[in-house]
Coordinates of C-alpha atoms and ligand atoms in Angstrom, one line a residue:
M1 CA -0.4 -0.3 0.2
K2 CA 2.6 2.3 1.4
K3 CA 4.9 1.9 -2.2
M4 CA 1.8 2.4 -3.9
E5 CA 1.6 5.9 -2.3
W6 CA 5.2 6.7 -2.7
D7 CA 5.1 6.7 -5.7
R8 CA 3.3 9.8 -6.2
L9 CA 6.2 11.8 -4.2
P10 CA 7.8 14.3 -5.9
D11 CA 10.7 13.9 -8.3
I12 CA 14.6 14.9 -7.2
L13 CA 14.6 15.1 -10.4
T14 CA 12.0 17.9 -11.3
G15 CA 12.8 21.6 -11.1
M16 CA 10.6 23.8 -9.5
D17 CA 9.8 25.1 -12.6
G18 CA 8.7 21.7 -14.2
T19 CA 12.1 21.0 -16.0
K20 CA 13.2 17.7 -15.8
V21 CA 17.4 17.0 -15.0
T22 CA 19.0 14.7 -17.2
D23 CA 22.5 15.8 -16.7
R24 CA 24.8 16.3 -14.1
E25 CA 25.7 20.0 -14.8
T26 CA 21.6 21.2 -14.3
W27 CA 22.0 19.4 -11.5
E28 CA 24.9 20.9 -10.5
K29 CA 23.9 24.4 -11.6
K30 CA 19.9 24.2 -10.9
R31 CA 18.2 21.7 -9.1
R32 CA 21.1 21.5 -6.1
P33 CA 20.9 24.9 -5.4
E34 CA 17.7 24.7 -5.2
I35 CA 17.0 22.4 -3.3
V36 CA 20.1 23.9 -0.7
D37 CA 18.0 26.8 -0.7
F38 CA 14.8 24.7 0.4
F39 CA 16.0 22.8 3.3
S40 CA 17.9 26.4 4.5
R41 CA 15.2 29.0 4.1
E42 CA 12.4 26.3 5.3
V43 CA 12.9 23.9 7.5
Y44 CA 16.6 24.0 9.4
G45 CA 17.0 27.6 9.2
T46 CA 20.0 29.9 7.3
F47 CA 23.5 30.1 9.7
P48 CA 26.4 32.8 9.1
P49 CA 29.5 32.5 6.7
R50 CA 32.8 30.8 8.8
P51 CA 33.6 33.5 10.7
E52 CA 36.5 36.1 9.9
K53 CA 37.7 35.9 13.5
L54 CA 38.3 31.7 13.9
S55 CA 41.0 29.7 15.8
F56 CA 42.1 26.4 17.4
F57 CA 43.8 25.9 20.3
I58 CA 45.2 22.5 21.7
S59 CA 44.5 22.4 24.7
Q60 CA 45.3 19.0 25.9
H61 CA 48.0 16.3 24.6
D62 CA 48.0 13.1 25.8
E63 CA 50.9 11.0 24.1
N64 CA 49.9 7.6 25.6
A65 CA 46.4 7.6 25.1
L66 CA 44.5 3.7 24.5
E67 CA 47.5 2.2 26.4
G68 CA 50.1 3.7 24.5
T69 CA 48.4 3.4 20.5
A70 CA 46.9 6.6 20.4
I71 CA 47.6 10.0 20.9
Q72 CA 44.6 12.4 22.4
E73 CA 44.0 16.1 21.9
T74 CA 41.2 18.4 23.0
V75 CA 41.1 21.5 20.2
I76 CA 39.0 24.4 21.5
I77 CA 37.3 26.3 18.4
S78 CA 36.7 30.0 19.0
F79 CA 35.3 32.5 16.9
A80 CA 34.0 36.1 17.0
G81 CA 30.8 37.6 15.8
P82 CA 29.6 41.3 15.8
Y83 CA 28.3 40.4 19.5
G84 CA 30.3 38.2 20.8
E85 CA 32.7 35.5 20.9
Y86 CA 32.2 31.5 21.4
S87 CA 34.0 28.3 21.1
F88 CA 33.5 24.8 21.8
E89 CA 36.1 21.8 22.4
L90 CA 36.4 18.9 20.1
Y91 CA 37.9 15.5 21.5
M92 CA 40.2 13.7 19.1
F93 CA 41.6 10.4 19.6
L94 CA 44.6 9.4 16.4
P95 CA 46.2 5.9 15.7
K96 CA 49.8 6.4 16.2
C97 CA 50.7 6.1 12.0
E98 CA 53.3 7.5 9.3
E99 CA 50.9 8.2 6.9
P100 CA 47.7 10.7 7.1
C101 CA 44.7 8.8 8.4
P102 CA 40.8 8.6 7.6
M103 CA 38.6 10.6 9.9
A104 CA 35.6 9.5 11.9
V105 CA 34.1 12.7 13.1
L106 CA 31.1 12.3 15.2
I107 CA 28.1 14.7 16.2
C108 CA 27.5 13.9 20.1
N109 CA 23.9 14.4 21.6
R110 CA 23.9 11.4 24.0
D111 CA 25.6 12.0 27.8
K112 CA 29.0 13.8 27.5
Q113 CA 30.2 11.7 30.5
E114 CA 28.9 8.1 29.2
N115 CA 29.7 8.3 25.6
M116 CA 32.8 11.2 25.3
D117 CA 35.5 9.4 28.5
L118 CA 38.6 10.9 27.6
T119 CA 40.0 8.4 30.4
R120 CA 38.0 5.1 28.8
R121 CA 37.2 4.2 31.5
Q122 CA 33.8 4.5 30.5
R123 CA 32.9 3.2 27.3
T124 CA 30.0 3.2 25.2
G125 CA 29.6 1.5 21.4
F126 CA 27.6 5.3 20.6
W127 CA 31.4 6.0 19.9
P128 CA 33.2 3.3 20.1
V129 CA 36.7 5.0 19.9
E130 CA 39.0 1.4 20.8
E131 CA 37.6 0.3 18.1
I132 CA 37.6 3.2 15.1
V133 CA 41.2 3.8 15.9
A134 CA 42.4 0.2 16.2
R135 CA 41.1 0.1 12.3
G136 CA 43.7 2.9 11.8
W137 CA 40.8 5.4 11.7
A138 CA 41.0 8.7 13.8
T139 CA 38.2 9.4 15.4
C140 CA 36.7 13.0 16.7
A141 CA 33.6 14.4 19.0
F142 CA 31.8 17.2 19.9
H143 CA 28.9 17.1 21.9
T144 CA 25.8 19.2 20.4
E145 CA 25.2 21.3 24.0
D146 CA 28.5 22.5 23.7
V147 CA 27.5 24.2 20.7
D148 CA 23.6 24.9 21.2
T149 CA 21.7 24.0 24.5
D150 CA 18.8 21.1 23.4
A151 CA 16.2 23.5 25.0
D152 CA 14.0 25.9 24.3
D153 CA 16.1 28.8 25.9
G154 CA 15.1 31.3 22.6
F155 CA 18.5 30.8 21.8
V156 CA 20.5 33.0 24.4
N157 CA 22.6 29.9 25.4
G158 CA 24.7 28.9 22.4
V159 CA 26.3 30.1 18.8
H160 CA 23.4 32.4 17.7
H161 CA 23.8 35.4 19.8
V162 CA 27.4 35.8 18.9
F163 CA 26.0 36.7 15.0
T164 CA 22.0 36.9 15.4
P165 CA 20.9 38.5 18.4
E166 CA 17.7 39.4 16.1
R167 CA 15.5 36.4 14.4
G168 CA 13.7 36.3 11.6
P169 CA 11.5 33.0 10.2
H170 CA 14.3 32.0 8.1
D171 CA 16.9 31.8 10.8
W172 CA 18.5 29.1 12.1
A173 CA 17.5 26.9 14.7
T174 CA 19.1 24.4 16.8
I175 CA 19.9 21.7 14.4
S176 CA 21.7 24.4 12.3
A177 CA 23.4 25.8 14.8
W178 CA 24.7 21.8 15.5
A179 CA 25.0 21.3 11.6
W180 CA 27.6 24.8 11.7
G181 CA 29.8 23.6 14.6
A182 CA 30.1 20.9 12.3
I183 CA 31.6 22.6 9.7
R184 CA 33.9 24.4 12.0
V185 CA 35.1 21.3 13.0
M186 CA 35.7 20.8 9.3
D187 CA 37.9 23.9 9.2
Y188 CA 40.3 22.8 11.7
L189 CA 40.4 19.1 10.5
Q190 CA 41.9 20.7 7.4
T191 CA 44.5 22.5 9.0
D192 CA 45.7 18.7 11.0
R193 CA 48.8 17.4 8.6
R194 CA 48.1 14.2 10.5
I195 CA 44.6 13.8 9.1
D196 CA 43.7 12.8 5.1
P197 CA 41.3 15.6 4.0
G198 CA 40.3 12.7 1.0
R199 CA 38.9 10.9 3.9
I200 CA 36.6 12.5 6.5
T201 CA 33.2 11.2 7.0
L202 CA 30.5 12.4 9.6
T203 CA 28.3 10.6 11.7
G204 CA 25.1 11.4 13.6
Q205 CA 22.2 9.7 15.6
S206 CA 18.2 10.4 15.3
R207 CA 19.0 14.2 16.2
G208 CA 22.2 14.1 15.6
G209 CA 21.8 12.4 12.2
K210 CA 19.4 15.1 10.8
T211 CA 21.9 17.5 11.6
A212 CA 25.1 15.1 10.0
L213 CA 22.7 15.4 7.0
Y214 CA 22.3 19.3 6.9
A215 CA 25.9 19.8 7.3
G216 CA 27.1 17.2 4.6
M217 CA 24.7 19.0 2.4
W218 CA 26.5 22.2 3.2
D219 CA 30.0 20.7 3.6
T220 CA 30.9 18.7 0.6
R221 CA 34.4 18.1 2.2
Y222 CA 32.9 15.5 4.5
Q223 CA 33.4 12.2 1.9
A224 CA 30.9 10.4 3.6
V225 CA 27.4 11.3 5.9
F226 CA 26.3 8.9 7.9
S227 CA 22.8 9.2 9.4
S228 CA 21.6 6.7 12.3
C229 CA 18.0 6.6 12.9
S230 CA 17.6 10.1 12.0
G231 CA 14.0 9.6 11.6
C232 CA 11.4 12.2 10.9
V233 CA 13.2 15.6 9.1
G234 CA 16.2 13.6 8.9
A235 CA 16.6 10.2 6.3
A236 CA 12.8 9.7 6.4
L237 CA 10.4 10.9 3.9
S238 CA 7.7 13.5 5.7
R239 CA 5.1 12.1 3.3
F240 CA 2.6 8.7 4.0
K241 CA 5.3 8.5 6.7
G242 CA 4.7 5.9 10.5
G243 CA 5.9 7.2 13.8
E244 CA 6.9 11.2 14.7
T245 CA 5.2 13.6 12.2
I246 CA 6.2 17.3 11.6
R247 CA 3.5 18.4 13.5
Q248 CA 4.9 16.5 16.3
I249 CA 8.3 17.2 15.9
N250 CA 7.4 21.4 15.8
E251 CA 5.4 21.0 19.0
V252 CA 7.8 18.7 21.0
F253 CA 11.0 20.7 19.9
P254 CA 9.9 24.1 18.3
F255 CA 13.2 25.3 18.5
W256 CA 14.7 22.6 16.2
F257 CA 13.6 23.9 12.6
C258 CA 13.3 27.6 11.6
D259 CA 10.0 29.1 12.0
S260 CA 9.0 29.0 8.4
F261 CA 9.1 25.5 9.0
K262 CA 5.8 25.1 11.0
K263 CA 3.8 26.1 8.7
Y264 CA 4.2 22.3 7.4
N265 CA 2.4 21.4 10.6
D266 CA -0.5 19.1 9.4
H267 CA 1.0 20.3 5.4
E268 CA 3.4 17.9 4.7
F269 CA 2.0 17.5 1.3
D270 CA 2.2 21.2 0.2
M271 CA 6.6 20.6 0.6
P272 CA 7.7 21.1 -2.8
M273 CA 9.9 18.5 -2.0
D274 CA 10.7 15.2 0.4
Q275 CA 13.6 14.3 2.7
D276 CA 14.6 12.3 -0.2
A277 CA 15.7 15.6 -1.9
L278 CA 18.1 16.2 1.4
L279 CA 20.1 13.1 0.7
A280 CA 20.2 13.5 -2.9
T281 CA 22.6 16.5 -2.4
I282 CA 25.2 14.5 -1.3
A283 CA 26.0 12.9 -4.3
P284 CA 28.9 11.4 -5.1
R285 CA 30.0 11.3 -2.2
L286 CA 29.1 8.5 -0.3
L287 CA 25.8 8.3 1.6
Y288 CA 25.0 5.8 4.5
V289 CA 22.0 5.3 6.3
T290 CA 21.0 2.8 9.1
S291 CA 17.4 1.6 10.6
A292 CA 16.5 0.3 13.9
T293 CA 14.2 -2.9 13.4
E294 CA 12.1 -1.3 16.7
D295 CA 12.3 2.0 15.9
D296 CA 8.5 2.6 14.7
W297 CA 8.6 6.4 16.0
A298 CA 11.8 6.9 13.0
D299 CA 9.8 4.3 10.6
P300 CA 12.2 2.2 9.3
D301 CA 10.6 1.7 5.7
A302 CA 10.1 5.4 5.1
E303 CA 13.8 6.2 6.1
L304 CA 15.0 3.0 3.5
E305 CA 12.9 4.6 0.5
S306 CA 14.1 8.1 0.7
T307 CA 17.4 6.6 0.4
K308 CA 16.8 4.1 -2.4
H309 CA 15.3 7.8 -4.6
V310 CA 18.9 9.2 -4.5
A311 CA 20.0 6.6 -6.9
A312 CA 18.4 8.8 -9.6
V313 CA 21.2 11.2 -8.8
Y314 CA 24.1 9.4 -8.7
R315 CA 23.2 7.9 -11.8
L316 CA 23.8 11.7 -13.4
Y317 CA 27.2 10.7 -12.4
G318 CA 27.2 7.5 -13.7
M319 CA 27.5 6.0 -10.3
E320 CA 24.8 3.3 -8.5
G321 CA 23.3 3.8 -5.4
L322 CA 21.1 1.4 -3.4
P323 CA 19.6 -1.3 -6.4
E324 CA 16.1 -0.7 -6.8
D325 CA 14.6 -4.1 -5.5
C326 CA 16.2 -4.1 -1.7
Q327 CA 15.4 -7.2 0.1
I328 CA 15.4 -6.1 4.1
I329 CA 16.8 -9.0 6.5
P330 CA 17.5 -7.8 9.6
N331 CA 21.8 -7.1 10.4
I332 CA 22.9 -7.8 6.5
P333 CA 24.1 -4.7 4.5
I334 CA 22.9 -3.4 1.8
H335 CA 25.6 -2.0 -0.3
G336 CA 25.5 -0.3 -3.4
E337 CA 28.0 1.6 -5.5
R338 CA 28.0 4.7 -3.6
V339 CA 25.1 4.4 -0.7
G340 CA 24.5 2.2 1.9
Y341 CA 21.6 0.9 4.4
H342 CA 21.5 -1.4 7.0
R343 CA 18.5 -2.1 9.1
R344 CA 19.9 -3.3 12.6
E345 CA 18.0 -5.6 15.1
G346 CA 16.8 -3.5 18.2
I347 CA 16.2 -0.4 19.6
H348 CA 16.8 3.2 18.7
D349 CA 20.4 3.7 19.2
L350 CA 24.1 3.5 17.3
T351 CA 25.7 0.5 18.3
A352 CA 29.6 -0.4 17.5
F353 CA 28.3 -2.8 15.0
D354 CA 26.6 0.1 13.1
W355 CA 30.0 1.9 13.4
N356 CA 31.9 -1.3 11.9
I357 CA 29.8 -2.0 8.7
F358 CA 29.7 1.5 7.8
L359 CA 33.6 2.0 8.5
D360 CA 33.6 -1.5 6.2
F361 CA 31.6 0.7 3.2
V362 CA 33.1 3.8 3.7
E363 CA 37.1 1.7 3.3
Q364 CA 36.1 -0.4 -0.2
R365 CA 35.2 2.9 -1.8
L366 CA 37.8 5.7 -0.7
Ligands
GTR401 C1 12.6 11.6 19.4 C2 12.6 12.6 18.4 C3 13.5 12.1 17.6 C4 14.8 11.6 17.4 C5 15.2 12.0 18.8 C6 16.2 11.2 19.2 O1 12.5 11.9 20.7 O2 11.0 13.1 18.8 O3 12.6 13.2 16.7 O4 15.4 12.8 16.5 O5 14.5 11.9 20.1 O6 17.1 12.8 19.0 O7 16.8 10.7 20.2

């Protein structure tokens, strides 16, 4: 039933003026900018450019982390805008290797003590540092709350007030602030010669997964984007979606999206495009999406369906996305040429299992 309905979605490759996009140039010069404009102005909110005053300071350096196998550093990312200054921390672990290494960036929205413990006494699969580093990857994480509080506080406690004390309907909200933070992280990584700039990936789970997609749309320096259980206004299609709806998310988290997005409460069919168009902006880079079998609130089928749709855009590059006919078997990945998906058995989460399959996918392609 759902399948038939999804056939009636706006086509990613048909522009606002009704013309069909059949080549890469028209996609890049016309259709993609149209999509970027929609998600920026109507969904997540526009944000300021790279601040002129942006600096990085390594506040901590441990040569003997992870039982001597890695270097741990904390980087303070500081900047100033017309109305003040702000800074947030980035926690990094680097394997001890001669060559520049790949880097896995995590947007962490879960408890900091539990999931980002630098002493590594406390470990979780949400950020499985030991496993990532053992594969020869560097990894770093910043905490969402350090960039903007995850609360309806009138945007006074995070980065917003440094740049935009007055707010308009299209201005950045909390998810776009976190995405802006992920872009500043990339600014730092570009300066660190121990990291291979051609192999930097971005991961986020749930609200962090929505953020990763939006940041990945803007920052093409991220070579792979991994969105885990991102659901509503993340990887899942909004039309015909089960679980959480646009109205529900806007009511419970009014500060996540820009004010203009509220008009789509109960009106998802009025949107000129759906979330599959956001996913398509990652092309031709690597896109990875995961769901969990018990995560009805996110709607795994709606996440898979939009991930399938982006194949049309990869084809403009002579590349393949997911196969048309995907058989879902829990825990068995479906890996297309540039797009990967798996549905883990279990609850709404990001686990070491998810990370390892994602990194396998990337290693085979970058
Ligand atoms: C839920 C929200 C989801 C998802 C989740 C999370 O409460 O409704 O859209 O973002 O939080 O971030 O874990």
